[in-house]
XYZ file of N, CA, C and O in Angstrom:
336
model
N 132.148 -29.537 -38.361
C 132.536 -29.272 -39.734
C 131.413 -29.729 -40.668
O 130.868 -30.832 -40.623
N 131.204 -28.967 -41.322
C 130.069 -29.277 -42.534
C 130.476 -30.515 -43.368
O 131.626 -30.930 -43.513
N 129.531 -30.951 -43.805
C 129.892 -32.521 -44.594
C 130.109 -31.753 -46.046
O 129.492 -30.755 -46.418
N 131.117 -32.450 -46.759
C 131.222 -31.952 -48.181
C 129.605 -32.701 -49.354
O 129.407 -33.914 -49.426
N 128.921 -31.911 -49.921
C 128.084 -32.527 -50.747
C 128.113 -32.840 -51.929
O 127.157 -33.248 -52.588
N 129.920 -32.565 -52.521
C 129.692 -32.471 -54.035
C 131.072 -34.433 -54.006
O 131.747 -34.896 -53.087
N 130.895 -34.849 -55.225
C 132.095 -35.225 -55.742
C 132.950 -34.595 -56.258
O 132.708 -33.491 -56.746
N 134.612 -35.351 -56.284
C 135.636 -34.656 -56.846
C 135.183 -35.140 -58.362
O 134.170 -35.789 -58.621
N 136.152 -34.682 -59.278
C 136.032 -35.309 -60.767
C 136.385 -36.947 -60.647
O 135.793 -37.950 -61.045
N 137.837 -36.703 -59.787
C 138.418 -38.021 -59.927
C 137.465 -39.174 -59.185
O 137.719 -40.268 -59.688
N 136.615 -39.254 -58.318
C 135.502 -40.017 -57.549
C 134.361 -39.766 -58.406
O 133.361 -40.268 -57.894
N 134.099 -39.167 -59.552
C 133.097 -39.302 -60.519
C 133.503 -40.369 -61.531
O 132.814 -41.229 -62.080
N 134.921 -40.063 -61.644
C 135.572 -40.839 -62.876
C 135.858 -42.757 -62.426
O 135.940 -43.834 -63.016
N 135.925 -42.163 -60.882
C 136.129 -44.040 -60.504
C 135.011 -44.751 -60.431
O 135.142 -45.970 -60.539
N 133.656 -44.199 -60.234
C 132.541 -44.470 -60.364
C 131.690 -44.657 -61.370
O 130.808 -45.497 -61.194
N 131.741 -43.997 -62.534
C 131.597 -44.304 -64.009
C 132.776 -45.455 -64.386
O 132.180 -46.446 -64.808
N 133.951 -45.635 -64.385
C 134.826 -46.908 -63.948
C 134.320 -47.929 -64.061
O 134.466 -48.718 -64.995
N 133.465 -48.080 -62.847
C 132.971 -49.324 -62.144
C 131.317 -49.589 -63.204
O 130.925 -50.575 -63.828
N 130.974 -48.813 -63.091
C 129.613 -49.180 -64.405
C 130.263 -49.523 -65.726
O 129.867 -50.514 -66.342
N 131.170 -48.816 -66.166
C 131.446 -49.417 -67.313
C 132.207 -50.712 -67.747
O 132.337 -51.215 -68.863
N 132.742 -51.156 -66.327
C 133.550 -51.872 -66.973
C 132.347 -53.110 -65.824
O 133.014 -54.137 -65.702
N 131.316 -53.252 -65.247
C 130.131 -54.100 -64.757
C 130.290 -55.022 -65.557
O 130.268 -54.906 -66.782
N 130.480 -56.109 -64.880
C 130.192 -57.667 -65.717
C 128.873 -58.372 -65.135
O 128.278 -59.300 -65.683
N 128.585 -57.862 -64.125
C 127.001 -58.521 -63.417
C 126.298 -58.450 -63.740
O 125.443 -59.131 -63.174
N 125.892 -57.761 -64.736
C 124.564 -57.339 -65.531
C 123.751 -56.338 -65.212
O 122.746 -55.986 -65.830
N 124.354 -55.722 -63.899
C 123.413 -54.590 -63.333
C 123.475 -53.376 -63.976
O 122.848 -52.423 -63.514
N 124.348 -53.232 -65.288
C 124.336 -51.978 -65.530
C 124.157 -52.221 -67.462
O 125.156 -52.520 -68.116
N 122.761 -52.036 -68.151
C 123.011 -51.996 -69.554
C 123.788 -51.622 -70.582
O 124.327 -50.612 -70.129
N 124.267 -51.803 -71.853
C 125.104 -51.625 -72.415
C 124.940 -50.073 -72.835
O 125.887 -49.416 -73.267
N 123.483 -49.500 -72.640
C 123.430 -47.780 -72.995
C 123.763 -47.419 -71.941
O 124.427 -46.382 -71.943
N 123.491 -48.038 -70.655
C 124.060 -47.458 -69.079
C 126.052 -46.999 -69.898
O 126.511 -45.872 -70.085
N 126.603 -48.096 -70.126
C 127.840 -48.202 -69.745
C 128.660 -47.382 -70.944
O 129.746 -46.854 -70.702
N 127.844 -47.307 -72.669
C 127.904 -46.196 -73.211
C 127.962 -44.745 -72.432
O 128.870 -43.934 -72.243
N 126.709 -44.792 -72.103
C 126.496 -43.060 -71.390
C 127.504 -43.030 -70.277
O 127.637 -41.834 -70.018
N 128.381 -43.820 -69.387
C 128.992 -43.642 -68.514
C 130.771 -43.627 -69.294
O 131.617 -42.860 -68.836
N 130.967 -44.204 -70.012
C 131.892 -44.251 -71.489
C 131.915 -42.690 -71.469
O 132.684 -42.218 -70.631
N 131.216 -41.798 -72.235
C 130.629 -40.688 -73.113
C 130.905 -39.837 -71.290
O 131.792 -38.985 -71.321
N 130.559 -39.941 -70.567
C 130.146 -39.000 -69.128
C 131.842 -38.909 -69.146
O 132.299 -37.851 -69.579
N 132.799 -39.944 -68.705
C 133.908 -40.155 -68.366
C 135.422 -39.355 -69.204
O 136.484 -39.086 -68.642
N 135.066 -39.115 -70.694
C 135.397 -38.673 -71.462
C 135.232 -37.303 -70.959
O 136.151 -36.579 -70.577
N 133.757 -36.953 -70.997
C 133.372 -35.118 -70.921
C 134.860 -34.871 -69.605
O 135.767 -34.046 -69.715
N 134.680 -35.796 -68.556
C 135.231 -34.742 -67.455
C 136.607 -35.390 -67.820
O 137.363 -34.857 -67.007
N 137.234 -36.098 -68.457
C 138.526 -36.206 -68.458
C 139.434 -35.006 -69.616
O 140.571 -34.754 -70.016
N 138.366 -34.665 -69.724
C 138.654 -33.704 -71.227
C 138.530 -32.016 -70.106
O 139.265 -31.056 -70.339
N 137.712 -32.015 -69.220
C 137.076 -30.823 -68.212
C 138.514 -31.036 -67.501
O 139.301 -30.173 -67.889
N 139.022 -31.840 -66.672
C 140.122 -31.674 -66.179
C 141.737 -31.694 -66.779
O 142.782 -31.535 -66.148
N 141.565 -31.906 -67.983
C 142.494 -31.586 -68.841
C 142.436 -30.293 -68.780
O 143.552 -29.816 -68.576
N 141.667 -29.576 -68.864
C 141.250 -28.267 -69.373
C 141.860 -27.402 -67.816
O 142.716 -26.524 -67.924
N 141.507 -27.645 -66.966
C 141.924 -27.302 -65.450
C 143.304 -27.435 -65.284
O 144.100 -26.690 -64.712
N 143.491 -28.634 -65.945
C 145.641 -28.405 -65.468
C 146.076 -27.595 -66.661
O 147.294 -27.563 -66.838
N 145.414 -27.017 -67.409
C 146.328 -26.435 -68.732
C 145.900 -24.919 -67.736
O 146.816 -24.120 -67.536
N 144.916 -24.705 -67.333
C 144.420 -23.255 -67.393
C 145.185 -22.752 -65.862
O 145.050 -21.576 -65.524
N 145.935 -23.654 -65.033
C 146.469 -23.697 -64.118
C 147.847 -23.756 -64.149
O 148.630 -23.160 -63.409
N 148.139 -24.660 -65.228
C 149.755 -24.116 -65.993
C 150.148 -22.830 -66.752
O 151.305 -22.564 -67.077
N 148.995 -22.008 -67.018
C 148.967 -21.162 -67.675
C 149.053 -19.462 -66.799
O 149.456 -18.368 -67.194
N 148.469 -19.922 -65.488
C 148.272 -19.268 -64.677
C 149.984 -18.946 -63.715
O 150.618 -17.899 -63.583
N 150.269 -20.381 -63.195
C 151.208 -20.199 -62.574
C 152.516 -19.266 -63.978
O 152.592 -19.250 -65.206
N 153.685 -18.337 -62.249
C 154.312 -17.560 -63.013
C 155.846 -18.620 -63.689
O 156.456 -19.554 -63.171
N 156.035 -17.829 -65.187
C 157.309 -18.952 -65.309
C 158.562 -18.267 -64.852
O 158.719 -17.076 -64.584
N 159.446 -19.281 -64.815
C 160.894 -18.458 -64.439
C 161.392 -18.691 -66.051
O 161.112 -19.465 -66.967
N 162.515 -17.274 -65.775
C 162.831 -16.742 -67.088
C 163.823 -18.123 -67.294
O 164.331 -18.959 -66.547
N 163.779 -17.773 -69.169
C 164.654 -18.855 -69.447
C 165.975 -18.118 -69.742
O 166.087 -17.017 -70.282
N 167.311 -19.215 -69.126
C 168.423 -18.525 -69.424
C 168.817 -17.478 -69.460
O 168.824 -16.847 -70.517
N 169.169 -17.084 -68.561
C 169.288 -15.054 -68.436
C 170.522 -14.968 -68.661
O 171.355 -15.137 -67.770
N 170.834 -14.682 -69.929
C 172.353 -14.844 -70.651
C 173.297 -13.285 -70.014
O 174.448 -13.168 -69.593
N 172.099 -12.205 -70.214
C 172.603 -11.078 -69.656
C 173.978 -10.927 -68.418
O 175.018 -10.287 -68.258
N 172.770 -12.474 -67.417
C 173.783 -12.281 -65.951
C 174.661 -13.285 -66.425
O 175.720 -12.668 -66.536
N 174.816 -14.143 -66.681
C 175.692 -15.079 -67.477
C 177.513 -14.781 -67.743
O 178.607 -15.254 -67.436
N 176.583 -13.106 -68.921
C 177.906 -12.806 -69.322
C 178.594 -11.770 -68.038
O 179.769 -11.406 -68.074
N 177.607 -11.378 -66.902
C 178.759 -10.739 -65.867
C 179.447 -11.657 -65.064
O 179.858 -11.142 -64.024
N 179.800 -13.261 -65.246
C 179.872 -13.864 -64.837
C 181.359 -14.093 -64.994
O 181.784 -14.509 -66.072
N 182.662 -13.702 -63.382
C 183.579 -13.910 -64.235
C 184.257 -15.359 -64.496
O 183.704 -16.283 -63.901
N 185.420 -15.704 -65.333
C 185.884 -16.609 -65.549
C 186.477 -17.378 -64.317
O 187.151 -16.692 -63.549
N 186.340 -18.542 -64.059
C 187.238 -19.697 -63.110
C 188.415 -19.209 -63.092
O 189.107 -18.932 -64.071
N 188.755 -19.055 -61.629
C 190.344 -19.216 -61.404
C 191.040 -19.657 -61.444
O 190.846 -20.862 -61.284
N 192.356 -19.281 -61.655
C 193.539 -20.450 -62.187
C 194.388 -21.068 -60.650
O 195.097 -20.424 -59.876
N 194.131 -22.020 -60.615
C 194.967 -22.556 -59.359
C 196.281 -23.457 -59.984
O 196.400 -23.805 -61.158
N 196.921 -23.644 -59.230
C 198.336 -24.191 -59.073
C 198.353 -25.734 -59.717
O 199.404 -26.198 -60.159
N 197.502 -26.249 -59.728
C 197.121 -27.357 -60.089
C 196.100 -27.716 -61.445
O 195.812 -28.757 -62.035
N 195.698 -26.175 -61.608
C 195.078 -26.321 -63.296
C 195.542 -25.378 -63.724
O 195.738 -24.370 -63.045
N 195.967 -25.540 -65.567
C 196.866 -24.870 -65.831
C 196.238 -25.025 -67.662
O 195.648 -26.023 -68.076
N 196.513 -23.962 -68.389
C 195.899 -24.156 -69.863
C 196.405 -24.842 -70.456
O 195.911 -25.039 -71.566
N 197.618 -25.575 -70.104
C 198.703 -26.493 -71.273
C 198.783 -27.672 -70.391
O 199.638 -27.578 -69.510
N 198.032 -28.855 -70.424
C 197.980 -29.903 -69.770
C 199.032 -30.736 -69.933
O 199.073 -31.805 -69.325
């Protein structure tokens, strides 16, 4: 099986994560800006992916009153009765 070469968004986003929120000093405060600013772009890119994917999938109709009204009334049994 071929090795995958890309990251997901979400393994981009845990990785910008970890720089920004660096307390060791290994990562500068423009590092952790630009990783701030990076983290945003794709959280805003995958926003964009679940809307265009909600948009896609089909909806089910709302309330189909039509079949509703061929719908007939409950039966009267021996034990329910209109004058309680």
């Amino acid at each position: 099986m071929r090795k995958k070469r890309h990251l997901t968004i979400d393994e981009k986003r845990d990785w910008l994560a970890q720089v920004f929120r660096d307390e060791s000093g290994d990562y500068s405060q423009a590092d952790k800006f630009k990783a701030l600013v990076e983290d945003t772009r794709l959280a805003q890119l995958q926003q964009e992916q679940t809307q265009s994917e909600a948009a896609r999938a089909p909806h089910a109709p709302a309330n189909p009153l039509p079949l509703l009204a061929e719908l007939l009334p409950p039966a009267m049994t021996a034990d329910t009765s209109w004058n309680n």
